[in-house]
Every structure is written in C-alpha cells, then in structure tokens.
Amino acid sequence: MIARAAVELNKAYLLLNHGPVTLVSSAANGQRNVMAASWAMPLDFDPPKVAVVIDRSTLTRELVEASGEFVLNIPSRAIARTVLAAGSSSGRDGDKFAGLGVVTEPAAQVGAPLVGGCLAWLECRVLPEPDNQRKYDLFIAEVVAAWADPAVFANGRWRFADAAQRTIHYRAGGHFFATGDGFDAGPAEG
C-alpha cells in the first residue's frame, strides 16, 4: 500500500512549485497509461489548478481527452529508471504499468491510477480549453484531491532526509538532477 496523507487543496501547489518531473497517469475505456512530463506547473490556489503539456501523438493524450482526468504523480529518485522508461516508450505497444512492474492504487476522485514509488499525487479534472489543447498541447486542470508521503511532505513543507526519497528534475539525454538541500534565507531586507 502507498503511504500517503491528504494535502489541503489550498496547499497542493507546493507539491509542484519546485519544478519536479512528473508521471502523468491516465485511464479511459478500460485502458490505462503512464508517461513522463517535465512541463507541469501549478497555476492557482483556490480552486487549485495545474497545467501540463501532453503531446497530441501520445496514448496519454487520447485517454485524457476521453476521460477528462489525469493524475500528476511526483516520482522519487529511487524510481528514476522507471521514469526514463515511461518517457521513452509508448503505451500503444503494451501496458507500461505491467511492463515496467509499476504498482498502482486507485485514486479517490478520478479514474486514473496513483503510481507507486512516488512521493506525491495530484488528482486532476481537465478544464476544457480546446484552443490551448489543440494549438499548444496545453491542458489546464483543477486539482480535486492531493496526497503526499508524510515521511517527506508534511505541514506544507518538503523534507528530504533520504537521498532516494528526493524529487527529480529531468535534464535531457537520460540525465536527472535530484532536489538539493533546502535552506532558510532568513528575513527579507528592506
């Protein structure tokens, strides 16, 4: 079972604010898929909204358009190889979850699954913007449920004590950065 605790929706943006790579999971018509996406970001607090770019040629795009839902999963360094493989293969060639040995759990509010090995999950419903989706592959969605592993995210703050449990940032060419150590800048001058 995935260790997770609810995150207040008005704090859901904090799960994405530091710019980690995401896994976008989707499901529709008895089919499911997962893909890697680096172009995801928070947009608003109340109601919480996110944006993600989903290329029109992907199975994920087809499933998101059919269901109007997806989950942004925030993976840990421990599953970086899985993230790379999910972003380097097509779900049209077979079930990526089974092929990659990815454990999933049902989401609470949407049909797309939560991906195991991740640190946070944002369950999202698409806010239809046909022009943005068609022209820019840009999907805007409302976050309807948010979860985080309480060992690394609590009280609105990330705490990365274990290197394997850090979020990751994709650099290209199969290379990632792990989120670094946090620090307090102290009071603002002025």
Short mmCIF file of C-alpha atoms in Angstrom, two decimals:
data_model
loop_
_atom_site.label_atom_id
_atom_site.label_comp_id
_atom_site.label_asym_id
_atom_site.label_seq_id
_atom_site.Cartn_x
_atom_site.Cartn_y
_atom_site.Cartn_z
CA MET A 1 0.00 0.00 0.00
CA ILE A 2 1.20 3.50 -0.86
CA ALA A 3 1.96 5.62 2.23
CA ARG A 4 0.05 8.86 1.74
CA ALA A 5 -1.71 11.58 3.65
CA ALA A 6 -4.17 14.14 2.36
CA VAL A 7 -2.79 17.57 1.48
CA GLU A 8 -5.06 20.59 1.90
CA LEU A 9 -6.11 21.64 -1.59
CA ASN A 10 -5.03 25.24 -0.99
CA LYS A 11 -1.51 23.86 -0.36
CA ALA A 12 -1.47 21.44 -3.33
CA TYR A 13 0.61 23.88 -5.41
CA LEU A 14 3.54 23.25 -3.04
CA LEU A 15 3.80 19.69 -4.38
CA LEU A 16 4.78 21.09 -7.83
CA ASN A 17 6.21 24.50 -7.01
CA HIS A 18 9.83 23.32 -7.03
CA GLY A 19 9.56 22.03 -10.62
CA PRO A 20 9.99 18.24 -10.42
CA VAL A 21 9.46 15.86 -13.31
CA THR A 22 6.05 14.18 -13.15
CA LEU A 23 4.47 10.96 -14.29
CA VAL A 24 1.07 11.57 -15.86
CA SER A 25 -1.24 8.61 -15.37
CA SER A 26 -4.47 8.30 -17.32
CA ALA A 27 -7.30 5.84 -17.87
CA ALA A 28 -10.36 5.55 -20.10
CA ASN A 29 -12.44 2.84 -21.73
CA GLY A 30 -10.68 0.01 -19.89
CA GLN A 31 -7.21 1.18 -20.91
CA ARG A 32 -4.58 2.97 -18.80
CA ASN A 33 -1.21 4.59 -19.41
CA VAL A 34 1.62 6.50 -17.82
CA MET A 35 4.07 8.96 -19.36
CA ALA A 36 6.80 11.25 -18.07
CA ALA A 37 6.26 15.01 -18.31
CA SER A 38 8.61 17.76 -17.22
CA TRP A 39 6.35 20.58 -18.34
CA ALA A 40 3.88 20.68 -15.46
CA MET A 41 3.27 23.57 -13.10
CA PRO A 42 0.86 24.98 -10.52
CA LEU A 43 -1.42 27.77 -11.76
CA ASP A 44 -3.74 28.83 -8.96
CA PHE A 45 -4.54 28.35 -5.26
CA ASP A 46 -8.31 28.33 -4.88
CA PRO A 47 -9.51 26.31 -6.54
CA PRO A 48 -6.10 24.76 -7.15
CA LYS A 49 -5.20 24.44 -10.82
CA VAL A 50 -2.27 22.98 -12.75
CA ALA A 51 -1.06 22.99 -16.33
CA VAL A 52 0.70 20.17 -18.17
CA VAL A 53 1.83 19.69 -21.76
CA ILE A 54 0.67 16.38 -23.26
CA ASP A 55 1.76 15.77 -26.85
CA ARG A 56 -1.07 15.01 -29.26
CA SER A 57 0.59 11.83 -30.52
CA THR A 58 0.56 10.05 -27.15
CA LEU A 59 -1.82 7.45 -25.79
CA THR A 60 -1.95 9.50 -22.59
CA ARG A 61 -3.42 12.41 -24.57
CA GLU A 62 -6.05 10.12 -26.09
CA LEU A 63 -7.03 8.80 -22.65
CA VAL A 64 -7.07 12.26 -21.03
CA GLU A 65 -9.28 13.61 -23.80
CA ALA A 66 -11.65 10.63 -23.42
CA SER A 67 -11.88 10.80 -19.62
CA GLY A 68 -11.24 14.47 -18.84
CA GLU A 69 -8.98 13.36 -15.95
CA PHE A 70 -5.40 12.50 -15.03
CA VAL A 71 -3.07 12.23 -12.07
CA LEU A 72 0.22 14.11 -11.74
CA ASN A 73 2.47 11.73 -9.81
CA ILE A 74 5.68 13.15 -8.32
CA PRO A 75 8.34 10.41 -8.54
CA SER A 76 11.29 9.86 -6.24
CA ARG A 77 14.93 9.43 -7.21
CA ALA A 78 14.52 5.74 -6.35
CA ILE A 79 12.39 5.21 -9.47
CA ALA A 80 14.33 7.41 -11.94
CA ARG A 81 14.90 4.45 -14.28
CA THR A 82 11.16 3.79 -14.35
CA VAL A 83 10.52 7.47 -15.13
CA LEU A 84 13.00 7.35 -18.00
CA ALA A 85 11.47 4.13 -19.36
CA ALA A 86 7.92 5.51 -19.05
CA GLY A 87 9.01 8.57 -21.03
CA SER A 88 10.88 6.54 -23.65
CA SER A 89 8.22 4.03 -24.65
CA SER A 90 4.69 4.12 -25.98
CA GLY A 91 1.66 2.72 -24.23
CA ARG A 92 0.40 1.75 -27.67
CA ASP A 93 2.99 -1.08 -27.55
CA GLY A 94 1.50 -2.60 -24.38
CA ASP A 95 0.60 -1.86 -20.77
CA LYS A 96 3.52 0.19 -19.42
CA PHE A 97 2.47 -0.46 -15.83
CA ALA A 98 2.79 -4.22 -16.29
CA GLY A 99 5.88 -3.97 -18.50
CA LEU A 100 7.72 -1.76 -16.02
CA GLY A 101 6.45 -3.54 -12.91
CA VAL A 102 4.80 -0.36 -11.64
CA VAL A 103 2.49 -0.78 -8.65
CA THR A 104 -0.68 1.32 -8.70
CA GLU A 105 -3.57 2.13 -6.42
CA PRO A 106 -6.97 3.58 -7.25
CA ALA A 107 -7.30 7.34 -6.94
CA ALA A 108 -10.02 8.80 -4.73
CA GLN A 109 -11.64 11.24 -7.19
CA VAL A 110 -10.56 10.25 -10.72
CA GLY A 111 -10.27 7.05 -12.75
CA ALA A 112 -6.53 7.34 -13.44
CA PRO A 113 -4.33 5.35 -11.03
CA LEU A 114 -1.85 6.59 -8.43
CA VAL A 115 1.69 5.41 -9.23
CA GLY A 116 3.69 3.62 -6.53
CA GLY A 117 7.23 4.80 -5.76
CA CYS A 118 6.08 8.40 -5.96
CA LEU A 119 6.16 11.00 -3.21
CA ALA A 120 3.02 12.97 -4.07
CA TRP A 121 -0.10 12.70 -6.21
CA LEU A 122 -2.43 15.36 -7.61
CA GLU A 123 -5.74 14.05 -8.92
CA CYS A 124 -6.92 16.38 -11.68
CA ARG A 125 -10.02 17.11 -13.79
CA VAL A 126 -9.45 18.89 -17.09
CA LEU A 127 -10.89 22.38 -17.53
CA PRO A 128 -11.60 22.27 -21.27
CA GLU A 129 -9.66 24.86 -23.26
CA PRO A 130 -9.86 23.42 -26.80
CA ASP A 131 -7.70 26.14 -28.40
CA ASN A 132 -4.85 25.69 -25.91
CA GLN A 133 -5.08 21.91 -26.15
CA ARG A 134 -5.10 21.91 -29.96
CA LYS A 135 -2.53 24.67 -30.59
CA TYR A 136 -0.11 24.14 -27.69
CA ASP A 137 -0.85 20.64 -26.28
CA LEU A 138 -1.51 22.50 -23.02
CA PHE A 139 -4.02 21.08 -20.55
CA ILE A 140 -5.33 23.10 -17.63
CA ALA A 141 -6.93 21.14 -14.82
CA GLU A 142 -8.40 21.59 -11.37
CA VAL A 143 -6.80 19.59 -8.57
CA VAL A 144 -9.64 17.67 -6.91
CA ALA A 145 -7.54 15.66 -4.44
CA ALA A 146 -3.90 15.86 -3.35
CA TRP A 147 -1.76 13.38 -1.43
CA ALA A 148 1.81 13.18 -0.23
CA ASP A 149 4.03 10.68 1.54
CA PRO A 150 4.07 12.05 5.10
CA ALA A 151 7.69 10.92 5.51
CA VAL A 152 8.80 13.61 3.02
CA PHE A 153 5.97 16.18 2.90
CA ALA A 154 4.13 17.48 5.96
CA ASN A 155 2.82 20.82 7.19
CA GLY A 156 3.24 22.29 3.71
CA ARG A 157 6.97 21.51 3.53
CA TRP A 158 9.20 19.01 1.75
CA ARG A 159 11.79 17.27 3.98
CA PHE A 160 14.33 15.19 2.07
CA ALA A 161 16.29 13.24 4.69
CA ASP A 162 16.95 10.24 2.41
CA ALA A 163 18.67 10.73 -0.98
CA ALA A 164 16.49 8.06 -2.63
CA GLN A 165 13.37 9.94 -1.50
CA ARG A 166 14.18 13.23 -3.24
CA THR A 167 12.18 14.54 -6.18
CA ILE A 168 13.94 14.62 -9.55
CA HIS A 169 14.34 17.08 -12.41
CA TYR A 170 14.95 15.92 -15.95
CA ARG A 171 17.94 17.41 -17.76
CA ALA A 172 17.73 15.51 -21.12
CA GLY A 173 19.65 12.60 -22.56
CA GLY A 174 18.67 10.29 -19.68
CA HIS A 175 20.17 12.60 -17.02
CA PHE A 176 18.42 13.93 -13.94
CA PHE A 177 19.16 16.23 -11.01
CA ALA A 178 17.84 15.39 -7.55
CA THR A 179 16.30 18.15 -5.48
CA GLY A 180 19.01 19.62 -3.27
CA ASP A 181 19.14 20.61 0.34
CA GLY A 182 16.71 23.23 1.49
CA PHE A 183 17.81 26.33 3.40
CA ASP A 184 16.23 29.35 5.02
CA ALA A 185 17.32 32.69 3.55
CA GLY A 186 16.31 34.50 6.73
CA PRO A 187 14.23 37.67 6.87
CA ALA A 188 13.98 39.84 3.77
CA GLU A 189 15.99 43.03 3.88
CA GLY A 190 14.38 46.25 3.14
#
